[in-house]
Amino acid sequence: MNKKDLLNNKYFIAALFLLPAVIFSLVYLIIPIPLSAYYSFFKWDGIGAMEFLGFDNWSKLLSDPIFWSSMANNFKLIAISLVVQIPIALFLAVLLTRKIKGASFFKTIYFVPMLLSSIAVAFLWRYMYDPTFGLINGVLNLVGLEQLTRSWLGDPDIAFYSVAAPVQWRFIPLYMIIFMAGISNIPKQLYEAAEIDGANNLQTFFFVTLPMLRSTVINASVLIIVGSLKYFAMIFALTGGGPNHASELMATYLYSKSFTEMNMGYGSTISVALFLVALIVSFLFLNLSKKDVRN
Amino acid sequence: MNKGLILSLTLLMVFSLFSFTVMAQDEVTLTLWDIRTAADQATPAVKDAIDRFEADNPNIKIEHVPTQNDNYKTKLRTAMSADNAPDIFMSWGSASLERYVNAEKVSSLESYMTEDWRSNFMPAAMNLGIVDEEVYGVPVTNVSPALVWYRTDLFEEYGLEVPETYEDLKNVAETFIDNGISPFALANKDKWPGSMYFMYLVDRIGGPEALQKAISREGAFNDEAFVEAGRKIQELVEMGAFPDGVNGLDENASQSRTLLYTDRAAMYLMGSWAYSGIKNEAPDMVEQFSFFNFPAIESGEGDPSNLVGTPGDNYYSVSTKTKNKEAAVEFLKYLTDVQMGEKLIEIGNIPPFTGVGDKINDPIMKKIYNSSQKANYIQLWYDQTLPLELAQVHLNTTQALFGMEMTPEEAANQMEAAAQEYYGE
C-alpha cells in the first residue's frame, strides 16, 4: 500500500487521531491496574529493592481491622449519599425546570459548590466546625442550644458524619444538572396528556417525570456508588481520616499507608482491593437494575 | 512543501544542535532541588548564595527548581527511584537522608570536610547529616526547637510565675482553668503537635536514653518513661488543660494560635517557627509573647535544658548522579558560609552555624539561639528519628491518648508490639 492510499484510508486516519488518547489511557489508567496487583505481592518502599512476600500483604489486609472499618465507612457514605443527594437533586431539578421567576439565577447559585475546589470547600467547613469560633457552634449557642454544641471533627463518634456533610453539599449540584438535562429530554406531549387526564403536580411527577428519568437516576446512582467508594479529597483535608481512624475511608487509608508510611506494597494491596470492591458493587447494581427493566 | 524551505529548516536544526554541543562543553549546569518556593522564608538567602556562586564561577549555572514542601517529598522520591536525581538536593537529614544513602543515591562529603568547614556547624545539627560516620548532607537553615510559648500579660494578670517544674505547671494550669482560660492551645488533627508533649515528658522522665535504648532494643517502648508520659498527658487532658476537641483542630489553619490571640488560651507548646507565625498574624501582640523551656519533672532524669526539635533543618546533599561533584560541593560551601548565615539571620531564620549569635538583634530570636546553644541535648522529633512505620504508630497512639481512646499502657504496648515487628524480634 503506498503512502497516498494509507492517508486516504479512513480507519488509518481514525487510528492516528485516537492514538494520543489511547496511549494516555494505557499509561495512566490501564497499565497501573495490573502493575498495582503486581506490587501487592511485594514489600516495597517506593525506592529500594522489592522483597517478594507472596500473599502476606493480602492475608494482612483481610485481618486488618482498620481496613474493614474504613470499608464500612465507604458503604455508609454510599448509603448517606444515595439517600441525601438523589432526592434533593431531583427536587431542585424539578423546581428549576419549571417556569419560575429567576430560575436561571438559582441555577447558577446552586451550582456554585460544584465550581469550588474540594480543598477550598473543606477549609470553609473546617472553619464552620471550629468548636470555639465556628459558625455552627456559634449559632447553637446563640439560640440557646448549648447542649448540642460539639467538637464536630474531634469527637470520634460523629467525625465521620461531620465530614460526610460537606461531601453531600458539594455533589448535589452535579446530580441536579444531570437530572435537569434528563427532564428537558422528556417529551412535552406526555405532560400535556397527563394534564388532560387531570393529573395534579404530584401525580405528574410520580407517573411521568420519575419513570422517564429511571435510567438517569440509575446512572446517577452508579456515579454516586463508585464516587463514594473512591472518595478522598475533602475527608483527607478535613480530618485526614482521624481521629484515630474514625473517619477513615479506603482511599485515605491507602494514601497514608503508601505515602506517609511508604509501604507501597501494602498500599497497592489496598488499592487493588478497592478496585475489586468498586467493580463488584457497580456490576451487581447495574445487573439488578437491568433485570427490573425487562420485567 | 517548498524544497528550499525544508532544506533551510533542516540546516537550522543541524546548526542549533551543533551550537548546543559547543555551549555544553563550556558551560556546566547544576540542578538544585529544594523547597525554597517564593513563599518560603529562607528563599532570598538561597537565591543570594546562588547569585554569589554564579558571579564567582561564570561558567557554572545553577538551575534552581523549588517545589512546595509536601509535593517535594513525593517528587524527590519519584526522581530518585527513576534514577533522575538532580545534582544537588535537599532533605531533612536523619532518616529522610539515610534512606537515599542506603539506596546509594547520595555522594559522601567526608573527603571534602575540612576542619574549617566542619567547625562551622553546631554539632547537634551536623550529627543528623551523618550516616555511618560519613557526612552526606550539610544543614543550612532553621534551628527550631519546640518551646512553651506563653502570653506574658495573662501570666501577669493572674500573678503567675514561669513554671520550673511539672507541679508548678499544673498549678498554673489550675489557675487558668478557674478563670475560664484554656491553659494550652493545641490543634492536633495532624498528630505531630500533640506528639511534642509526649516527647518532652519522656525526656524529662527518662532522659534522652529512654528513647535511645528503646531504639537500640536494650529497652522497650513500653518502659516506664513512655507509660508515665502517657499518664501525664491524660492527667492534663482530664483536668481540662487543653481546649475541646483538640484532635479535630488544624494546626496548619492556625486554629491553635487563634485561641491565644483571643485570650482563650495562655500557653502553646510549639516549634520556634511559631514566632514568625505570631509576627505575621498578630503583629501588634508580639510584645505579649515569650517562651520558657518545658518544665522539669522532679523525680525524672531529664535535664531541663534539653530540647526537642530540629537542631538544624534542610540538609543539602550531592547526588551520585552528578557529573560535576567538585562544583556541586563548592556550591554547598557558598550555601553554608558566613554571608549566608548573616542573610538568614536578617530574614529571621536561625542557621545551624556556630558564632552567629552576636549578629542576632531580635531578643526572642537571640533567646532561641542561646537556648539551643545551651541545650545539653537536642532530641530530634520522634517522627523523624523513628523509622516511618513506627513514627506513624507513635503519632496515632499519641493522638489516641489525647482523645482518651486508649490507656497509657495500651498505647505503649501497641508501640512496643510495632517495634518488635519492625525489628523482627
XYZ file of C-alpha atoms in Angstrom, chain A residues 43 45-47 123 126-127 130-133 151 153-154 156 236-240 243-245 259-262, chain B residues 74 77 80-81 99-100 103 189 244-245 247-250 253 255 258-259 262 264 388-389 392 396 399-400 405:
54
model
C 7.272 -5.306 50.421
C 9.119 1.441 49.999
C 8.987 3.031 46.552
C 12.735 3.454 46.062
C -11.478 24.669 54.559
C -13.298 23.379 58.764
C -13.849 26.937 59.955
C -14.355 25.128 64.768
C -15.591 24.361 68.296
C -14.734 27.788 69.699
C -15.125 30.219 66.821
C -16.346 19.215 68.748
C -14.341 16.946 63.861
C -12.613 15.960 67.099
C -14.684 10.147 67.028
C -8.369 13.965 53.700
C -8.391 17.750 54.028
C -10.815 17.840 56.960
C -9.638 15.056 59.249
C -7.061 13.051 57.329
C -9.268 10.994 64.891
C -7.932 7.506 65.416
C -9.276 6.291 62.021
C 2.714 7.856 51.030
C 3.034 8.553 54.743
C 4.330 5.192 55.847
C 5.972 4.479 52.482
C 6.925 12.825 46.541
C 11.267 10.131 45.866
C 15.324 9.066 42.972
C 13.625 5.783 42.183
C 17.014 6.189 53.080
C 18.710 7.632 49.992
C 19.988 3.211 48.171
C -5.563 16.914 63.724
C -12.282 20.884 73.470
C -11.854 18.532 70.549
C -7.958 16.148 67.656
C -10.243 17.897 65.194
C -8.419 21.232 65.113
C -5.934 22.007 62.373
C -5.043 26.557 59.664
C -6.760 27.060 64.827
C -6.299 31.890 67.217
C -7.106 30.782 70.782
C -8.332 35.906 71.606
C -8.882 31.909 75.306
C 8.407 5.568 59.172
C 6.295 2.596 60.257
C 3.092 6.549 62.381
C -1.525 7.593 66.112
C -3.384 11.249 69.278
C -5.485 8.485 70.825
C -9.381 6.486 73.398
